[in-house]
XYZ file of C-alpha atoms in Angstrom:
528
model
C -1.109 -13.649 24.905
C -3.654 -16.374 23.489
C -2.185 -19.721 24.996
C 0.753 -18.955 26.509
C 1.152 -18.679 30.104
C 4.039 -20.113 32.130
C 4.753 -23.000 31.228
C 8.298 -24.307 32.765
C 8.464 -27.352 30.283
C 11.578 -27.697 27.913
C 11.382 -28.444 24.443
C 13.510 -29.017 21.747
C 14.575 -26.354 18.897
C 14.984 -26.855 15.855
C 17.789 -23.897 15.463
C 21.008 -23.181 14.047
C 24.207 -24.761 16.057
C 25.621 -22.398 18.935
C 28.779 -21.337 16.836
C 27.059 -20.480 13.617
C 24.518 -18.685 15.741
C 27.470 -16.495 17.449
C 28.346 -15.313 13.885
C 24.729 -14.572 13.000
C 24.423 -12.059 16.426
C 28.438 -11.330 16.220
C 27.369 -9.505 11.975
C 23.898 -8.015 13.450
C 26.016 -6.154 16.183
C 25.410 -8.072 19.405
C 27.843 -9.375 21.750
C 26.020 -12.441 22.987
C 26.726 -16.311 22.654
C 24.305 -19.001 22.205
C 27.069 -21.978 21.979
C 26.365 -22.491 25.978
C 22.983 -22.840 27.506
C 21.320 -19.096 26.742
C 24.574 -17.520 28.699
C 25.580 -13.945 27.724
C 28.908 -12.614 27.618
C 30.673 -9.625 29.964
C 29.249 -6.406 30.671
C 32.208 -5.111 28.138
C 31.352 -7.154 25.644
C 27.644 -5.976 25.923
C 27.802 -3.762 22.567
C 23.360 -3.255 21.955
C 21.183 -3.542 25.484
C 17.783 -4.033 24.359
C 15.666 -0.654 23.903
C 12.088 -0.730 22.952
C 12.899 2.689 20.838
C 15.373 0.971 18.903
C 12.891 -2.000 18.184
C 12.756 -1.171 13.935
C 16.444 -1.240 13.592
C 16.843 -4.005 15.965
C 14.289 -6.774 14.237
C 15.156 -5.658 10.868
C 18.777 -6.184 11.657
C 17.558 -9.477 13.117
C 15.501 -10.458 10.023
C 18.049 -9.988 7.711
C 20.705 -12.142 9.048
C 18.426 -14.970 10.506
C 16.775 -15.003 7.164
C 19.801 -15.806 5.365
C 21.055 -18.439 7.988
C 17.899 -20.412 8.973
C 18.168 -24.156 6.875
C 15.616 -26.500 6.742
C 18.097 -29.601 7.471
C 19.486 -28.491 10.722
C 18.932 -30.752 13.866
C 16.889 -29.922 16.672
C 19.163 -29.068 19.422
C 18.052 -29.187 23.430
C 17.636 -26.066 25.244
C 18.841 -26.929 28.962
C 17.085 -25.676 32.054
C 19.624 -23.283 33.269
C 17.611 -20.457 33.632
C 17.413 -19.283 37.484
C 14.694 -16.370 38.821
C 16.033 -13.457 40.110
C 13.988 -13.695 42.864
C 15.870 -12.051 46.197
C 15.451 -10.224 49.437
C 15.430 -6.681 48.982
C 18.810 -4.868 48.091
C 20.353 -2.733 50.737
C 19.695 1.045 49.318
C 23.142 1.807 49.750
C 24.616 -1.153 47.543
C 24.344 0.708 44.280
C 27.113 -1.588 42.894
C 25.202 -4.630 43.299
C 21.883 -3.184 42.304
C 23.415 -2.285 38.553
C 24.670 -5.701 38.979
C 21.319 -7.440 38.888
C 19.592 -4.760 36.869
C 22.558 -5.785 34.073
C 22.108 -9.627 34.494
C 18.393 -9.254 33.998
C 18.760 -6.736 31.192
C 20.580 -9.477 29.185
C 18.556 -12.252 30.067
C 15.570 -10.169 28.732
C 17.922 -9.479 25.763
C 18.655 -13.304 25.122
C 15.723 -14.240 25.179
C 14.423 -11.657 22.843
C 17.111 -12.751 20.289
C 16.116 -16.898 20.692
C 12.410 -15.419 19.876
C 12.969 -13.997 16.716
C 15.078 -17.265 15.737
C 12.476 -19.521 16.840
C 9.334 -17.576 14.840
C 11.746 -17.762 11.683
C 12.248 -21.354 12.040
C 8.965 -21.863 13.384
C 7.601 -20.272 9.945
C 9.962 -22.344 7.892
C 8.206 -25.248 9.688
C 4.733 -24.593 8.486
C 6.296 -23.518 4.923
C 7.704 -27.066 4.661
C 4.190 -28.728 6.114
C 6.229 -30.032 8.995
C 3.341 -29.364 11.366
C 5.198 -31.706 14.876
C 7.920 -29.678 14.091
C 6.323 -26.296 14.510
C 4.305 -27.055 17.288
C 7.106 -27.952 19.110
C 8.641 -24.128 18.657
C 5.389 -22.906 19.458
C 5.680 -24.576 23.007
C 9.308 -23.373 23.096
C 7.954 -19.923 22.589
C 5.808 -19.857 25.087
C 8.193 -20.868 27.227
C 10.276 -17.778 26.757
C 7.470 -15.776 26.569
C 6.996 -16.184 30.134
C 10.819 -14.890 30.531
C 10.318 -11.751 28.669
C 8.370 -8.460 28.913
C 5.251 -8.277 26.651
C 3.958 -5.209 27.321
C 5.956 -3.634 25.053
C 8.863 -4.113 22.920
C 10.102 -7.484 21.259
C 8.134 -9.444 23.981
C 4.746 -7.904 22.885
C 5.390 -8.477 18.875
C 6.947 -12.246 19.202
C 3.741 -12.683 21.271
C 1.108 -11.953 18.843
C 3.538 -13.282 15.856
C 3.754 -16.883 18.352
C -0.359 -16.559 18.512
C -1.011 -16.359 14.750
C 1.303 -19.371 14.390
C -0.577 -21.715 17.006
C -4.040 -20.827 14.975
C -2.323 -21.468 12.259
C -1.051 -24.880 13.211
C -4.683 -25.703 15.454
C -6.991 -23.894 13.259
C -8.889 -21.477 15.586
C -8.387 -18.295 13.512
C -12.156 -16.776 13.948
C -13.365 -14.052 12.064
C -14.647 -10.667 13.576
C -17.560 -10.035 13.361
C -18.749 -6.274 11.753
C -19.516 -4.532 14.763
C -16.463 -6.070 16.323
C -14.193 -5.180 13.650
C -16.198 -1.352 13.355
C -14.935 -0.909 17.397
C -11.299 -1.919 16.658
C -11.516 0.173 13.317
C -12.124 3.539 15.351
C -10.308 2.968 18.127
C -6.911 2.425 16.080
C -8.055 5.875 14.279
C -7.952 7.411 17.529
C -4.781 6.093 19.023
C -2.475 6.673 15.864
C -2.048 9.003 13.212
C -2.328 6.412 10.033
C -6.175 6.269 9.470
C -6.698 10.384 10.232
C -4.130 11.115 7.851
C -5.434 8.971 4.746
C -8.630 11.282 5.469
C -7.783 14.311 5.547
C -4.858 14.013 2.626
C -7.705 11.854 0.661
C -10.207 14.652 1.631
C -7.384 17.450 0.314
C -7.588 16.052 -2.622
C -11.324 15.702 -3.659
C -11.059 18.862 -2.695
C -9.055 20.753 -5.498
C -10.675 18.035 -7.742
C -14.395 19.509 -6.814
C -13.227 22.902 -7.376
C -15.526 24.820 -9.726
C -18.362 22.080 -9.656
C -21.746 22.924 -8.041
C -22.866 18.998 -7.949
C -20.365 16.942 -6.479
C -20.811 12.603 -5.706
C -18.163 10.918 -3.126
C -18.165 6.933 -3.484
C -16.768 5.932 -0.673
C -15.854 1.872 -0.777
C -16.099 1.799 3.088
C -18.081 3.841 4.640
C -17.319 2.667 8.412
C -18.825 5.467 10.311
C -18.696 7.997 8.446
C -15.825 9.408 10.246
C -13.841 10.516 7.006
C -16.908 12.907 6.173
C -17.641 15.507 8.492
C -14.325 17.334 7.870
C -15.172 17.746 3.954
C -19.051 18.810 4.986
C -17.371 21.220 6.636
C -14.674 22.240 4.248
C -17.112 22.382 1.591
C -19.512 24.750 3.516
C -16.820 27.334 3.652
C -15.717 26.908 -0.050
C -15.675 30.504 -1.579
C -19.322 30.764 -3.456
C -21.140 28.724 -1.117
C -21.052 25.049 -1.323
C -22.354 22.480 -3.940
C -24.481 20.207 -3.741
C -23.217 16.891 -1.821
C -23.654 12.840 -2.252
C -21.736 10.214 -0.942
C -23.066 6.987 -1.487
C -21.318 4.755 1.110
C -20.929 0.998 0.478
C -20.622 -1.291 3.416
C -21.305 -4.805 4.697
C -24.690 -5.886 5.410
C -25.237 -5.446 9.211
C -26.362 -9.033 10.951
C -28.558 -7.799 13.565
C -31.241 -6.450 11.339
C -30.311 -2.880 11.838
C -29.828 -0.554 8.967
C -25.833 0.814 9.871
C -25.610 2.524 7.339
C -28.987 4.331 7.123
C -27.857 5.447 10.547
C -24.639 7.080 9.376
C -26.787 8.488 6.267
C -28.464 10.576 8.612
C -25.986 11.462 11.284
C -24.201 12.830 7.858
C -27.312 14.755 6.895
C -27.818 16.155 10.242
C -24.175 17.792 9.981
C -24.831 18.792 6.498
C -28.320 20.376 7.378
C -26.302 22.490 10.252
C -23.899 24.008 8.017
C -26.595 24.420 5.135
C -25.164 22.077 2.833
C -27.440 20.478 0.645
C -26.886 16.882 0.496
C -27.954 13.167 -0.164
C -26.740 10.013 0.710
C -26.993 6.514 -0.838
C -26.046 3.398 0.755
C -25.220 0.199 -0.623
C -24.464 -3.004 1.201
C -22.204 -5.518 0.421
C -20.261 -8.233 1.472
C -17.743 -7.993 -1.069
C -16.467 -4.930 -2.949
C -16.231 -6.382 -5.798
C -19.863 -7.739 -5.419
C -21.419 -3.745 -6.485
C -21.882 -3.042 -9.899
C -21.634 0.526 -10.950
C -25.722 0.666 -11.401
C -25.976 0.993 -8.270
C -23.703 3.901 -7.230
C -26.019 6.267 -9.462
C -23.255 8.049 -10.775
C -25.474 10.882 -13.524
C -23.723 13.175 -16.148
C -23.176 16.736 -15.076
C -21.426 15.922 -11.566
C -17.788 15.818 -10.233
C -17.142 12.414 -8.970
C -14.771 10.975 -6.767
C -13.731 7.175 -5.432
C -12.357 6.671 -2.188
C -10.626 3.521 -1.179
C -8.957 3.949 2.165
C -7.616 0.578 2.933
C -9.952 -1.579 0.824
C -8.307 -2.465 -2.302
C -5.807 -4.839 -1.115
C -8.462 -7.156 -0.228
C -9.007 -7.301 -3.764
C -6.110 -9.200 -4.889
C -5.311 -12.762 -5.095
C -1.970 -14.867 -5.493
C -0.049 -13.190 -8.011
C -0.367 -16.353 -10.427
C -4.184 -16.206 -10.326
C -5.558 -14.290 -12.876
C -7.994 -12.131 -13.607
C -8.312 -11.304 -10.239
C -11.178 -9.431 -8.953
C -9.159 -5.892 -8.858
C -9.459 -5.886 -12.335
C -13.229 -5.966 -12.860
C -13.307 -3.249 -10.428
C -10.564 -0.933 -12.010
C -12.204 -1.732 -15.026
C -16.048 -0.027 -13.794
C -14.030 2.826 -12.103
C -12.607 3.924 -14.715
C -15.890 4.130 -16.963
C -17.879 6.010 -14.563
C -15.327 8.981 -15.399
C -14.204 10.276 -11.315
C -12.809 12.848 -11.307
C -10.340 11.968 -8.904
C -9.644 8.158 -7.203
C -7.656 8.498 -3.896
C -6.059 5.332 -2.666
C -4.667 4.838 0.289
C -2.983 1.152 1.516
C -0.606 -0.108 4.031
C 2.864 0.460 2.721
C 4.598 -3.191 2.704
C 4.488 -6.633 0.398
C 2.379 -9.098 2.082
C 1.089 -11.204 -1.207
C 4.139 -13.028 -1.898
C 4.119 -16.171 -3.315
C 5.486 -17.980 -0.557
C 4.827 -18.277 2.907
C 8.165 -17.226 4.821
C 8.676 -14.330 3.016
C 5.583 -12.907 3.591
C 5.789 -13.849 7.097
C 9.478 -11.799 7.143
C 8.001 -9.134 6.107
C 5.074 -8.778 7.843
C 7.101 -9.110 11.254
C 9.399 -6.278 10.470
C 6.483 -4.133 9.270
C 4.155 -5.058 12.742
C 7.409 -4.536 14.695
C 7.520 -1.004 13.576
C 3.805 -0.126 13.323
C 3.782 -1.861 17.195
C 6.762 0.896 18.151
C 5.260 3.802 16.600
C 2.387 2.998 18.996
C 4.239 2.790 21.724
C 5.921 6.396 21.250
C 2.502 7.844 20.762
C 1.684 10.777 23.085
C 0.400 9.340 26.810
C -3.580 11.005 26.024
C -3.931 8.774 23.229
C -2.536 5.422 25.494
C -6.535 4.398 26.693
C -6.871 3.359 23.169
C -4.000 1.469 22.627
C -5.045 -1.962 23.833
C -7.944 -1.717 21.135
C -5.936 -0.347 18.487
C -2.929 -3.347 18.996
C -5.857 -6.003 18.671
C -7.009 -4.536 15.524
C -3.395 -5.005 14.212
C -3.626 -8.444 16.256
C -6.445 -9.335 13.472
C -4.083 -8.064 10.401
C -1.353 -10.501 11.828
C -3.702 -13.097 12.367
C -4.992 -13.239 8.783
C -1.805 -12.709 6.892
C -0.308 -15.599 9.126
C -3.294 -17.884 9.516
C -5.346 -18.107 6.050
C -4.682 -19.140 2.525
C -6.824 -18.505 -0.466
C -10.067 -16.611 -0.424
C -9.727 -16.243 3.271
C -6.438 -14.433 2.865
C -7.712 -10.433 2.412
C -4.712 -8.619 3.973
C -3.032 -8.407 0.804
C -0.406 -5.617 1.342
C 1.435 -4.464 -1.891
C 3.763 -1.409 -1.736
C 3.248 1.771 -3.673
C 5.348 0.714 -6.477
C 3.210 -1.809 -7.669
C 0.096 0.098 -7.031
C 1.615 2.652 -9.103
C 1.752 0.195 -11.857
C -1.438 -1.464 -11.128
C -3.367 1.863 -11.614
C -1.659 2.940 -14.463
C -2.176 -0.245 -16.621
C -6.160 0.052 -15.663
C -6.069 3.710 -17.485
C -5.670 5.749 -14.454
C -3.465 9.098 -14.386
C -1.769 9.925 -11.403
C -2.814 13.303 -9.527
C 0.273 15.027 -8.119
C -0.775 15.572 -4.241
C 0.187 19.261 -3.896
C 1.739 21.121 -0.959
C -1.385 21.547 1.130
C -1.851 18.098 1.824
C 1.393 17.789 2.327
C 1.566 20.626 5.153
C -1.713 19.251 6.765
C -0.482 16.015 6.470
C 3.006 16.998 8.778
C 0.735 19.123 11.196
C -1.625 16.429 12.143
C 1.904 14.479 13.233
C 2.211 17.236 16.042
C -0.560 15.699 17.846
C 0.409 12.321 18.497
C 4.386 12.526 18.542
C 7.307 15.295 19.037
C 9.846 12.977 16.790
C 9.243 9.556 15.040
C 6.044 10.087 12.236
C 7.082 11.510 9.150
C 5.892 12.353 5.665
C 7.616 12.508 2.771
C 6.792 12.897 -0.862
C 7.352 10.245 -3.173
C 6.631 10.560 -6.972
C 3.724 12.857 -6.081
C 2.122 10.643 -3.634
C 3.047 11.475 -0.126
C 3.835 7.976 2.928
C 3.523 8.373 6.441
C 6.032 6.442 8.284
C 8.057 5.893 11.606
C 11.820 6.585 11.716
C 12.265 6.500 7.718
C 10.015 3.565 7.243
C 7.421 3.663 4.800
C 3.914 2.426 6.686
C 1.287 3.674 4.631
C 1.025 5.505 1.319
C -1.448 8.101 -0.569
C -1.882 8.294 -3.936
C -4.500 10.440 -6.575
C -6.185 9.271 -9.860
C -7.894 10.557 -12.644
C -9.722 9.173 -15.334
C -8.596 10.339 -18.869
C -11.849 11.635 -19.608
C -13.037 12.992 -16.296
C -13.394 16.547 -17.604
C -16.986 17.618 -17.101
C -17.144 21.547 -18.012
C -18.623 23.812 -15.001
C -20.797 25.146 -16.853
C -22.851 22.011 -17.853
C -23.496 21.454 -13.986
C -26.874 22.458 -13.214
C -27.855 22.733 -9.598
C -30.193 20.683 -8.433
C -32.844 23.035 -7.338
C -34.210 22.232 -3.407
C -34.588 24.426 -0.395
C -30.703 24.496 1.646
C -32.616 23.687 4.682
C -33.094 20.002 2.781
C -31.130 17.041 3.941
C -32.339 14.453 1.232
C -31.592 10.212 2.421
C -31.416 7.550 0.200
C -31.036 4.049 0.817
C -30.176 1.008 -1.251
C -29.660 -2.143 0.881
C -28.362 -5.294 -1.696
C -28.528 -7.818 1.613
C -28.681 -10.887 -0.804
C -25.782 -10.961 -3.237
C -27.961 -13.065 -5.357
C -30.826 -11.048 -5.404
C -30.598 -7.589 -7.514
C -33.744 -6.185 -5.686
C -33.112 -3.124 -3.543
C -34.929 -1.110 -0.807
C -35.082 2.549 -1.249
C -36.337 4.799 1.438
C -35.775 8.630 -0.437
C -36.417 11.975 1.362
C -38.340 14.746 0.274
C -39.560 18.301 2.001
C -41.751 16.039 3.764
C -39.475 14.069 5.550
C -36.649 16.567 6.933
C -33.725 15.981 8.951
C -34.348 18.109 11.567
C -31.251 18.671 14.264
């Protein structure tokens, strides 16, 4: 995990005194003491052994009484080396007593250890809160010390371990950035490992849906394109629509790629390829940018007479600021959505509150919210397991950035549905109530990846997917208040169905308004 290996040294903590720490663990429900060197009481008194399926309840129950306890003023007390390996000849297989024995001993060792963890990242975090920088070194080291006692594969062991990580690049500095392919590997290997990203597509894609009902030219802004992958599902969908089809454009904004290729040219016409196959007569626009809130509605193209509709799956988080700083640039960009008129705006974000003003509590929450997404992973179904190391990496990065950076740098801005909910409201928006088919392909995509744990539940029209009752990521629709373009004022645009049309806008230079369009005609045919 990072730096941490096995490291035998012993370091002091900076942690609460062994009898207030009994009462701590004695109101979260464990039957431990830490008044004596990391010793555990009886098997009796045992009352929670450590179970990686019981990981939400466990670090929430954790967080909320450590929380409350940890004090800035509290001396550093010595940890002493009294920790033996069970290291031993193999057991006799008919000395069942003495194998439950050991099994036990170790269980609660893995257990205590697990519990001095989550103290030390909360004090560890008050450290860096307070600028004590010695101090929370220090409990890094201690950390990694442990680290080496527990299992972090899965379970406690694996979240302290990438929590312990973003704190040492915090303290050292060596947070670095991925780059776009990097981050565009991660990005579709967590969409096939999990359910979260596949079901803010196809709910998002439900929704433009019944919004493009009736309209024979239809334009889908999508504010990240990243592969395309949410599109091929509403080619398809809209190739079946009683009627035939209408004619399709998504103009898909993405960063500029460093290499010199054109990514998103090459989506453009995997996408037209598709469309051209199910004789859907289409277009596509691209539009690079580094920032979101670097485009200007100019160059999405949106023209009078077509249904449009603004995706943001994960994308407008990263633009907020602190909540003091205002105007932020979420409001310019509310601001140009709303006067283009969409039809429909689906939002999807990660359910939890990681722009709080200060430090620890955004660090609190973010460790009960990776703690749950981390054991929703691990009860995925074993076909989906090959992607898992990719997918926990691209959460890694999350972690990493909400723990590591300040200011501008800081872009995994979580806020809760509430607020978005109020955010989108003041900007002019009206909510779309996400009806009962999205909710029913929403519960059958869970199926796939889980027999218990995912669920989805409706909330104020907007439906969350979550893990054992907790809220991980929310969908939401929005309309303009003067979206309504009458049917009948949509002309077709007239063009053979066999016609796949491309057009590209690359803005490479954020300074530079000039723009490179390559259009398609009858002369220059996608043929598949």
């Amino acid at each position: 995990m990072g730096p941490y290996g096995s490291d035998s040294t012993t370091i002091a903590s900076a942690a609460c005194s062994g009898p207030e720490m009994d009462a701590i663990l004695a109101g979260a429900g464990f039957g431990t003491r830490l008044s004596g060197p990391c010793n555990v009481t009886n098997a009796s008194d045992y009352s929670l052994p450590f179970n990686p399926s019981d990981l939400t309840t466990w670090v929430d129950s954790m967080l909320t009484d450590l929380t409350s306890a940890t004090t800035a003023n509290l001396p550093p007390q010595p940890i002493h080396a009294t920790w033996t390996n069970q290291i031993c000849s193999p057991l006799n297989p008919i000395d069942h007593a003495a194998s439950h024995v050991l099994m036990a001993q170790q269980r609660k060792e893995e257990e205590d250890s697990g519990i001095r963890l989550v103290h030390l990242l909360m004090t560890c975090a008050d450290a860096v809160q307070r600028d004590n920088t010695g101090l929370a070194a220090s409990l890094v080291d201690e950390m990694r010390v442990l680290l080496s006692r527990v299992n972090t594969l899965s379970g406690i062991g694996k979240v302290a371990g990438y929590f312990a990580d973003a704190l040492f690049r915090r303290i050292y500095t060596t947070e670095v950035p991925l780059s776009t392919s990097e981050y565009e590997v991660l990005y579709h290997q967590f969409y096939e490992s999990c359910p979260y990203l596949k079901f803010a597509h196809f709910t998002a894609n439900q929704a433009i849906l019944e919004a493009f009902e009736g309209y024979d030219r239809v334009h889908v802004i999508d504010f990240s394109l990243m592969q395309g992958l949410q599109w091929p599902a509403l080619i398809q969908a809209l190739a079946l629509r009683p009627g035939g089809p209408p004619f399709l454009r998504i103009t898909g904004i993405g960063p500029p790629s460093p290499d010199g290729r054109d990514a998103l040219r090459e989506v453009g016409f995997k996408l037209a390829e598709l469309a051209r196959s199910v004789r859907v007569r289409f277009a596509f626009r691209g539009v690079a940018a580094n920032r979101l809130d670097d485009v200007k509605p100019w160059m999405l193209q949106a023209t009078q007479g077509e249904a449009v509709a603004v995706n943001s799956v994960l994308q407008l988080h990263r633009l907020l600021t602190d909540p003091a700083t205002t105007p932020a640039p979420i409001d310019s960009v509310l601001e140009w959505i709303v006067g283009i008129r969409p039809k429909v705006v689906t939002v999807v974000e990660q359910e939890a509150d990681h722009n709080k003003p200060t430090f620890i509590d955004r660090f609190t929450e973010a460790l009960f919210y990776y703690s749950t997404m981390f054991d929703s992973l691990e009860g995925s179904r074993p076909q989906h397991q090959r992607q898992m190391a990719l997918a926990e990496v691209y959460l890694q990065k999350e972690i990493c950035n909400i723990v590591c950076c300040e200011g501008e740098n800081r872009v995994e801005r979580h806020e809760p549905l509430a607020q978005w909910q109020t955010r989108l409201a003041n900007a002019g928006l009206h909510p779309v109530h996400l009806g009962s088919n999205a909710f029913r392909q929403a519960s059958m995509l869970l199926t796939l990846f889980s027999d218990e744990g995912y669920c989805v539940e409706e909330v104020d029209g907007c439906l969350t997917l979550g893990w054992h009752s907790r809220p991980l990521i929310s969908a939401s629709a929005w309309r303009a208040p003067d979206a309504d373009v009458s049917p009948d004022d949509s002309s077709v645009i007239a063009s053979n169905s066999n016609n796949c049309n491309i057009i590209i806008n690359s803005n490479h230079n954020n300074n530079n308004n000039s723009s490179n369009n390559v259009s398609g005609s009858d002369d220059n045919r996608i043929s598949v």
